[in-house]
mmCIF file of N, CA and C and ligand atoms in Angstrom:
data_model
loop_
_atom_site.group_PDB
_atom_site.id
_atom_site.type_symbol
_atom_site.label_atom_id
_atom_site.label_comp_id
_atom_site.label_asym_id
_atom_site.label_seq_id
_atom_site.Cartn_x
_atom_site.Cartn_y
_atom_site.Cartn_z
ATOM 1 N N MET A 379 0.846 -1.197 0.000
ATOM 2 C CA MET A 379 0.000 0.000 0.000
ATOM 3 C C MET A 379 0.874 1.237 0.000
ATOM 4 N N PRO A 380 0.499 2.179 -0.834
ATOM 5 C CA PRO A 380 1.349 3.389 -0.937
ATOM 6 C C PRO A 380 1.210 4.262 0.299
ATOM 7 N N THR A 381 2.337 4.507 0.855
ATOM 8 C CA THR A 381 2.317 5.387 2.033
ATOM 9 C C THR A 381 2.724 6.793 1.618
ATOM 10 N N SER A 382 1.817 7.660 1.740
ATOM 11 C CA SER A 382 2.129 9.052 1.404
ATOM 12 C C SER A 382 2.573 9.756 2.686
ATOM 13 N N THR A 383 3.873 9.954 2.713
ATOM 14 C CA THR A 383 4.415 10.616 3.897
ATOM 15 C C THR A 383 4.047 12.097 3.849
ATOM 16 N N PRO A 384 3.273 12.515 4.766
ATOM 17 C CA PRO A 384 2.917 13.948 4.761
ATOM 18 C C PRO A 384 4.128 14.807 5.067
ATOM 19 N N VAL A 385 4.386 15.739 4.177
ATOM 20 C CA VAL A 385 5.530 16.627 4.395
ATOM 21 C C VAL A 385 5.223 17.546 5.562
ATOM 22 N N ALA A 386 6.090 17.494 6.508
ATOM 23 C CA ALA A 386 5.886 18.311 7.702
ATOM 24 C C ALA A 386 6.150 19.768 7.377
ATOM 25 N N THR A 387 5.089 20.426 7.040
ATOM 26 C CA THR A 387 5.236 21.856 6.752
ATOM 27 C C THR A 387 5.110 22.621 8.059
ATOM 28 N N THR A 388 6.252 22.877 8.626
ATOM 29 C CA THR A 388 6.249 23.607 9.885
ATOM 30 C C THR A 388 5.961 25.077 9.606
ATOM 31 N N PRO A 389 4.812 25.520 10.008
ATOM 32 C CA PRO A 389 4.493 26.931 9.765
ATOM 33 C C PRO A 389 5.366 27.837 10.610
ATOM 34 N N ALA A 390 5.892 28.828 9.951
ATOM 35 C CA ALA A 390 6.755 29.768 10.664
ATOM 36 C C ALA A 390 5.941 30.461 11.753
ATOM 37 N N PRO A 391 6.559 30.666 12.882
ATOM 38 C CA PRO A 391 5.817 31.313 13.970
ATOM 39 C C PRO A 391 5.583 32.789 13.700
ATOM 40 N N THR A 392 4.690 33.033 12.786
ATOM 41 C CA THR A 392 4.430 34.424 12.421
ATOM 42 C C THR A 392 3.365 34.995 13.357
ATOM 43 N N THR A 393 3.846 35.547 14.408
ATOM 44 C CA THR A 393 2.923 36.166 15.351
ATOM 45 C C THR A 393 2.595 37.583 14.908
ATOM 46 N N THR A 394 3.403 38.076 14.009
ATOM 47 C CA THR A 394 3.171 39.426 13.523
ATOM 48 C C THR A 394 2.663 39.369 12.093
ATOM 49 N N SER A 395 2.323 40.521 11.565
ATOM 50 C CA SER A 395 1.836 40.577 10.192
ATOM 51 C C SER A 395 2.908 41.155 9.280
ATOM 52 N N TRP A 396 4.146 40.972 9.692
ATOM 53 C CA TRP A 396 5.252 41.561 8.923
ATOM 54 C C TRP A 396 5.751 40.650 7.820
ATOM 55 N N GLU A 397 5.133 39.483 7.686
ATOM 56 C CA GLU A 397 5.597 38.534 6.687
ATOM 57 C C GLU A 397 5.771 39.151 5.292
ATOM 58 N N PRO A 398 4.789 39.924 4.790
ATOM 59 C CA PRO A 398 5.000 40.536 3.459
ATOM 60 C C PRO A 398 6.233 41.423 3.424
ATOM 61 N N PHE A 399 6.488 42.124 4.532
ATOM 62 C CA PHE A 399 7.654 43.002 4.568
ATOM 63 C C PHE A 399 8.943 42.189 4.619
ATOM 64 N N ARG A 400 8.859 41.065 5.333
ATOM 65 C CA ARG A 400 10.039 40.208 5.416
ATOM 66 C C ARG A 400 10.409 39.696 4.018
ATOM 67 N N LEU A 401 9.373 39.280 3.283
ATOM 68 C CA LEU A 401 9.609 38.790 1.926
ATOM 69 C C LEU A 401 10.141 39.907 1.043
ATOM 70 N N LEU A 402 9.576 41.096 1.237
ATOM 71 C CA LEU A 402 10.003 42.259 0.463
ATOM 72 C C LEU A 402 11.469 42.570 0.746
ATOM 73 N N LEU A 403 11.834 42.528 2.030
ATOM 74 C CA LEU A 403 13.213 42.814 2.436
ATOM 75 C C LEU A 403 14.166 41.776 1.852
ATOM 76 N N GLU A 404 13.752 40.522 1.883
ATOM 77 C CA GLU A 404 14.643 39.486 1.357
ATOM 78 C C GLU A 404 14.812 39.643 -0.146
ATOM 79 N N ALA A 405 13.734 40.046 -0.820
ATOM 80 C CA ALA A 405 13.811 40.276 -2.263
ATOM 81 C C ALA A 405 14.722 41.464 -2.553
ATOM 82 N N GLN A 406 14.586 42.511 -1.723
ATOM 83 C CA GLN A 406 15.419 43.698 -1.916
ATOM 84 C C GLN A 406 16.879 43.385 -1.646
ATOM 85 N N ARG A 407 17.098 42.510 -0.673
ATOM 86 C CA ARG A 407 18.462 42.131 -0.324
ATOM 87 C C ARG A 407 19.130 41.442 -1.508
ATOM 88 N N GLU A 408 18.386 40.498 -2.099
ATOM 89 C CA GLU A 408 18.882 39.791 -3.281
ATOM 90 C C GLU A 408 19.206 40.793 -4.385
ATOM 91 N N ASP A 409 18.257 41.694 -4.585
ATOM 92 C CA ASP A 409 18.370 42.684 -5.639
ATOM 93 C C ASP A 409 19.584 43.580 -5.412
ATOM 94 N N CYS A 410 19.751 43.956 -4.154
ATOM 95 C CA CYS A 410 20.867 44.806 -3.752
ATOM 96 C C CYS A 410 22.204 44.151 -4.092
ATOM 97 N N LEU A 411 22.319 42.898 -3.708
ATOM 98 C CA LEU A 411 23.568 42.179 -3.942
ATOM 99 C C LEU A 411 23.835 42.046 -5.435
ATOM 100 N N ARG A 412 22.782 41.811 -6.194
ATOM 101 C CA ARG A 412 22.942 41.645 -7.638
ATOM 102 C C ARG A 412 23.388 42.960 -8.267
ATOM 103 N N GLN A 413 22.703 44.041 -7.862
ATOM 104 C CA GLN A 413 23.038 45.355 -8.424
ATOM 105 C C GLN A 413 24.427 45.798 -8.002
ATOM 106 N N ARG A 414 24.783 45.438 -6.759
ATOM 107 C CA ARG A 414 26.120 45.802 -6.292
ATOM 108 C C ARG A 414 27.185 45.095 -7.130
ATOM 109 N N ASP A 415 26.914 43.824 -7.416
ATOM 110 C CA ASP A 415 27.853 43.070 -8.248
ATOM 111 C C ASP A 415 27.989 43.705 -9.624
ATOM 112 N N LEU A 416 26.853 44.150 -10.164
ATOM 113 C CA LEU A 416 26.871 44.803 -11.470
ATOM 114 C C LEU A 416 27.685 46.093 -11.395
ATOM 115 N N ALA A 417 27.460 46.867 -10.341
ATOM 116 C CA ALA A 417 28.181 48.126 -10.169
ATOM 117 C C ALA A 417 29.669 47.869 -9.978
ATOM 118 N N LEU A 418 29.967 46.806 -9.221
ATOM 119 C CA LEU A 418 31.379 46.466 -8.992
ATOM 120 C C LEU A 418 32.054 46.072 -10.295
ATOM 121 N N THR A 419 31.316 45.397 -11.151
ATOM 122 C CA THR A 419 31.861 45.023 -12.456
ATOM 123 C C THR A 419 32.220 46.271 -13.252
ATOM 124 N N GLU A 420 31.349 47.289 -13.121
ATOM 125 C CA GLU A 420 31.597 48.539 -13.826
ATOM 126 C C GLU A 420 32.825 49.248 -13.261
ATOM 127 N N THR A 421 33.050 49.104 -11.960
ATOM 128 C CA THR A 421 34.197 49.777 -11.350
ATOM 129 C C THR A 421 35.498 49.038 -11.639
ATOM 130 N N ALA A 422 35.385 47.822 -12.173
ATOM 131 C CA ALA A 422 36.578 47.011 -12.426
ATOM 132 C C ALA A 422 37.270 47.384 -13.730
ATOM 133 N N VAL A 423 36.664 48.281 -14.490
ATOM 134 C CA VAL A 423 37.286 48.686 -15.741
ATOM 135 C C VAL A 423 38.430 49.654 -15.477
ATOM 136 N N SER A 424 39.226 49.940 -16.516
ATOM 137 C CA SER A 424 40.431 50.744 -16.320
ATOM 138 C C SER A 424 40.103 52.165 -15.856
ATOM 139 N N HIS A 425 38.990 52.704 -16.325
ATOM 140 C CA HIS A 425 38.575 54.030 -15.872
ATOM 141 C C HIS A 425 37.239 53.898 -15.161
ATOM 142 N N PRO A 426 37.281 53.610 -13.868
ATOM 143 C CA PRO A 426 36.030 53.384 -13.145
ATOM 144 C C PRO A 426 35.133 54.611 -13.175
ATOM 145 N N ASP A 427 33.895 54.360 -13.412
ATOM 146 C CA ASP A 427 32.904 55.415 -13.407
ATOM 147 C C ASP A 427 32.651 55.800 -11.947
ATOM 148 N N PRO A 428 32.894 57.063 -11.572
ATOM 149 C CA PRO A 428 32.685 57.446 -10.160
ATOM 150 C C PRO A 428 31.259 57.192 -9.700
ATOM 151 N N VAL A 429 30.328 57.291 -10.624
ATOM 152 C CA VAL A 429 28.925 57.046 -10.278
ATOM 153 C C VAL A 429 28.750 55.586 -9.872
ATOM 154 N N ALA A 430 29.415 54.719 -10.619
ATOM 155 C CA ALA A 430 29.313 53.287 -10.317
ATOM 156 C C ALA A 430 29.976 52.965 -8.989
ATOM 157 N N VAL A 431 31.105 53.659 -8.702
ATOM 158 C CA VAL A 431 31.809 53.440 -7.438
ATOM 159 C C VAL A 431 30.908 53.834 -6.269
ATOM 160 N N THR A 432 30.295 55.033 -6.391
ATOM 161 C CA THR A 432 29.395 55.511 -5.342
ATOM 162 C C THR A 432 28.214 54.565 -5.192
ATOM 163 N N ARG A 433 27.718 54.114 -6.329
ATOM 164 C CA ARG A 433 26.555 53.243 -6.342
ATOM 165 C C ARG A 433 26.869 51.908 -5.656
ATOM 166 N N ALA A 434 28.022 51.368 -5.951
ATOM 167 C CA ALA A 434 28.423 50.098 -5.340
ATOM 168 C C ALA A 434 28.538 50.250 -3.836
ATOM 169 N N ALA A 435 29.095 51.396 -3.404
ATOM 170 C CA ALA A 435 29.245 51.642 -1.966
ATOM 171 C C ALA A 435 27.883 51.786 -1.303
ATOM 172 N N ALA A 436 26.975 52.509 -1.968
ATOM 173 C CA ALA A 436 25.640 52.722 -1.412
ATOM 174 C C ALA A 436 24.894 51.398 -1.291
ATOM 175 N N LEU A 437 25.017 50.577 -2.320
ATOM 176 C CA LEU A 437 24.333 49.284 -2.306
ATOM 177 C C LEU A 437 24.928 48.375 -1.247
ATOM 178 N N ALA A 438 26.236 48.469 -1.068
ATOM 179 C CA ALA A 438 26.896 47.627 -0.069
ATOM 180 C C ALA A 438 26.449 48.009 1.336
ATOM 181 N N SER A 439 26.182 49.306 1.544
ATOM 182 C CA SER A 439 25.769 49.738 2.879
ATOM 183 C C SER A 439 24.285 49.488 3.099
ATOM 184 N N ARG A 440 23.554 49.260 2.021
ATOM 185 C CA ARG A 440 22.130 48.995 2.131
ATOM 186 C C ARG A 440 21.866 47.605 2.716
ATOM 187 N N VAL A 441 22.734 46.667 2.371
ATOM 188 C CA VAL A 441 22.523 45.280 2.810
ATOM 189 C C VAL A 441 22.482 45.152 4.337
ATOM 190 N N PRO A 442 23.444 45.766 5.080
ATOM 191 C CA PRO A 442 23.337 45.703 6.547
ATOM 192 C C PRO A 442 22.053 46.320 7.079
ATOM 193 N N GLU A 443 21.576 47.377 6.400
ATOM 194 C CA GLU A 443 20.314 48.008 6.813
ATOM 195 C C GLU A 443 19.168 47.018 6.688
ATOM 196 N N ILE A 444 19.192 46.271 5.576
ATOM 197 C CA ILE A 444 18.149 45.277 5.329
ATOM 198 C C ILE A 444 18.272 44.144 6.351
ATOM 199 N N ASP A 445 19.515 43.726 6.607
ATOM 200 C CA ASP A 445 19.742 42.673 7.613
ATOM 201 C C ASP A 445 19.219 43.118 8.980
ATOM 202 N N ALA A 446 19.482 44.381 9.306
ATOM 203 C CA ALA A 446 19.036 44.898 10.607
ATOM 204 C C ALA A 446 17.516 44.893 10.673
ATOM 205 N N ALA A 447 16.877 45.245 9.563
ATOM 206 C CA ALA A 447 15.410 45.250 9.527
ATOM 207 C C ALA A 447 14.866 43.838 9.689
ATOM 208 N N LEU A 448 15.515 42.868 9.045
ATOM 209 C CA LEU A 448 15.100 41.467 9.175
ATOM 210 C C LEU A 448 15.259 41.004 10.617
ATOM 211 N N GLU A 449 16.327 41.479 11.257
ATOM 212 C CA GLU A 449 16.542 41.123 12.667
ATOM 213 C C GLU A 449 15.451 41.739 13.542
ATOM 214 N N ARG A 450 15.040 42.953 13.186
ATOM 215 C CA ARG A 450 13.987 43.611 13.973
ATOM 216 C C ARG A 450 12.664 42.866 13.826
ATOM 217 N N ILE A 451 12.423 42.331 12.626
ATOM 218 C CA ILE A 451 11.211 41.532 12.435
ATOM 219 C C ILE A 451 11.263 40.315 13.344
ATOM 220 N N ALA A 452 12.431 39.642 13.373
ATOM 221 C CA ALA A 452 12.593 38.447 14.201
ATOM 222 C C ALA A 452 12.457 38.789 15.682
ATOM 223 N N ALA A 453 12.949 39.970 16.042
ATOM 224 C CA ALA A 453 12.927 40.368 17.444
ATOM 225 C C ALA A 453 11.586 40.965 17.846
ATOM 226 N N GLY A 454 10.767 41.274 16.856
ATOM 227 C CA GLY A 454 9.446 41.828 17.153
ATOM 228 C C GLY A 454 9.450 43.326 17.371
ATOM 229 N N THR A 455 10.531 43.969 16.969
ATOM 230 C CA THR A 455 10.608 45.419 17.157
ATOM 231 C C THR A 455 10.460 46.160 15.840
ATOM 232 N N TYR A 456 10.183 45.408 14.798
ATOM 233 C CA TYR A 456 10.068 46.027 13.471
ATOM 234 C C TYR A 456 8.828 46.932 13.414
ATOM 235 N N GLY A 457 8.945 47.995 12.656
ATOM 236 C CA GLY A 457 7.809 48.885 12.468
ATOM 237 C C GLY A 457 7.714 49.962 13.532
ATOM 238 N N ARG A 458 8.705 50.004 14.394
ATOM 239 C CA ARG A 458 8.717 50.982 15.470
ATOM 240 C C ARG A 458 9.986 51.809 15.353
ATOM 241 N N CYS A 459 9.846 53.098 15.466
ATOM 242 C CA CYS A 459 11.003 53.981 15.371
ATOM 243 C C CYS A 459 11.926 53.735 16.557
ATOM 244 N N PHE A 460 13.189 53.448 16.258
ATOM 245 C CA PHE A 460 14.120 53.144 17.345
ATOM 246 C C PHE A 460 14.515 54.396 18.105
ATOM 247 N N SER A 461 14.166 55.535 17.543
ATOM 248 C CA SER A 461 14.538 56.793 18.177
ATOM 249 C C SER A 461 13.439 57.292 19.119
ATOM 250 N N CYS A 462 12.210 57.431 18.602
ATOM 251 C CA CYS A 462 11.130 57.986 19.425
ATOM 252 C C CYS A 462 10.147 56.907 19.864
ATOM 253 N N GLY A 463 10.231 55.721 19.282
ATOM 254 C CA GLY A 463 9.369 54.626 19.713
ATOM 255 C C GLY A 463 7.996 54.614 19.076
ATOM 256 N N ASN A 464 7.717 55.618 18.251
ATOM 257 C CA ASN A 464 6.424 55.654 17.566
ATOM 258 C C ASN A 464 6.386 54.638 16.441
ATOM 259 N N GLU A 465 5.177 54.295 16.031
ATOM 260 C CA GLU A 465 5.061 53.372 14.915
ATOM 261 C C GLU A 465 5.436 54.080 13.624
ATOM 262 N N ILE A 466 6.171 53.372 12.796
ATOM 263 C CA ILE A 466 6.546 53.928 11.508
ATOM 264 C C ILE A 466 5.357 53.735 10.566
ATOM 265 N N PRO A 467 4.912 54.800 9.906
ATOM 266 C CA PRO A 467 3.763 54.673 9.001
ATOM 267 C C PRO A 467 3.996 53.587 7.945
ATOM 268 N N ALA A 468 2.937 52.828 7.663
ATOM 269 C CA ALA A 468 3.045 51.703 6.737
ATOM 270 C C ALA A 468 3.510 52.158 5.363
ATOM 271 N N GLU A 469 3.069 53.355 4.962
ATOM 272 C CA GLU A 469 3.442 53.821 3.619
ATOM 273 C C GLU A 469 4.944 54.093 3.534
ATOM 274 N N ARG A 470 5.533 54.465 4.683
ATOM 275 C CA ARG A 470 6.989 54.662 4.710
ATOM 276 C C ARG A 470 7.687 53.307 4.609
ATOM 277 N N LEU A 471 7.153 52.322 5.324
ATOM 278 C CA LEU A 471 7.759 50.997 5.289
ATOM 279 C C LEU A 471 7.615 50.364 3.911
ATOM 280 N N GLU A 472 6.520 50.704 3.234
ATOM 281 C CA GLU A 472 6.347 50.155 1.890
ATOM 282 C C GLU A 472 7.385 50.749 0.943
ATOM 283 N N PHE A 473 7.713 52.022 1.195
ATOM 284 C CA PHE A 473 8.690 52.707 0.345
ATOM 285 C C PHE A 473 10.105 52.327 0.735
ATOM 286 N N ARG A 474 10.335 52.293 2.064
ATOM 287 C CA ARG A 474 11.657 51.914 2.591
ATOM 288 C C ARG A 474 11.460 50.871 3.672
ATOM 289 N N PRO A 475 11.298 49.615 3.309
ATOM 290 C CA PRO A 475 11.018 48.584 4.324
ATOM 291 C C PRO A 475 12.145 48.396 5.319
ATOM 292 N N TYR A 476 13.317 48.916 5.004
ATOM 293 C CA TYR A 476 14.443 48.781 5.926
ATOM 294 C C TYR A 476 14.552 49.990 6.856
ATOM 295 N N ALA A 477 13.592 50.916 6.735
ATOM 296 C CA ALA A 477 13.630 52.119 7.556
ATOM 297 C C ALA A 477 13.509 51.751 9.029
ATOM 298 N N GLY A 478 14.380 52.321 9.843
ATOM 299 C CA GLY A 478 14.363 52.024 11.271
ATOM 300 C C GLY A 478 13.832 53.174 12.093
ATOM 301 N N SER A 479 13.521 54.276 11.411
ATOM 302 C CA SER A 479 13.020 55.429 12.136
ATOM 303 C C SER A 479 11.871 56.054 11.358
ATOM 304 N N CYS A 480 11.072 56.848 12.054
ATOM 305 C CA CYS A 480 9.978 57.530 11.382
ATOM 306 C C CYS A 480 10.535 58.730 10.608
ATOM 307 N N VAL A 481 9.666 59.396 9.882
ATOM 308 C CA VAL A 481 10.115 60.492 9.021
ATOM 309 C C VAL A 481 10.697 61.631 9.847
ATOM 310 N N ALA A 482 10.127 61.856 11.034
ATOM 311 C CA ALA A 482 10.551 62.976 11.866
ATOM 312 C C ALA A 482 11.945 62.787 12.438
ATOM 313 N N CYS A 483 12.310 61.513 12.662
ATOM 314 C CA CYS A 483 13.606 61.245 13.280
ATOM 315 C C CYS A 483 14.652 60.995 12.197
ATOM 316 N N PRO A 484 15.849 61.543 12.405
ATOM 317 C CA PRO A 484 16.904 61.342 11.405
ATOM 318 C C PRO A 484 17.375 59.892 11.381
ATOM 319 N N THR A 485 17.629 59.422 10.181
ATOM 320 C CA THR A 485 18.151 58.072 10.041
ATOM 321 C C THR A 485 19.638 58.090 10.328
ATOM 322 N N PRO A 486 20.115 57.352 11.295
ATOM 323 C CA PRO A 486 21.546 57.332 11.597
ATOM 324 C C PRO A 486 22.321 56.654 10.486
ATOM 325 N N VAL A 487 23.503 57.134 10.253
ATOM 326 C CA VAL A 487 24.354 56.543 9.237
ATOM 327 C C VAL A 487 24.961 55.268 9.814
ATOM 328 N N VAL A 488 24.704 54.178 9.167
ATOM 329 C CA VAL A 488 25.224 52.893 9.658
ATOM 330 C C VAL A 488 26.680 52.770 9.255
HETATM 331 ZN ZN1 LIG B 448 10.763 58.627 15.413
#
């Protein structure tokens, strides 16, 4: 008799509703790394384009921001301004899902 082993789909403990943002952040992270690689390729030529150099640096610094946001989701502190503690408006998170502060508070340079 055929035994169909049920695949144990362990549902992630999503106690929050940040799952779409988590997926968005992971997609952006992938995208960031890909674009950074492209920019780095451009900087590898004999006359590096300063725009590409700046771009590669900006993309490289974006990844830790995204990682930090993913950590905040895991820690349950995502969506809250680390400076004033207020909730970050959803429309801001949709635009910058890695944002750690609200619009009123300055974003610290990582
Ligand atoms: Zn704030």
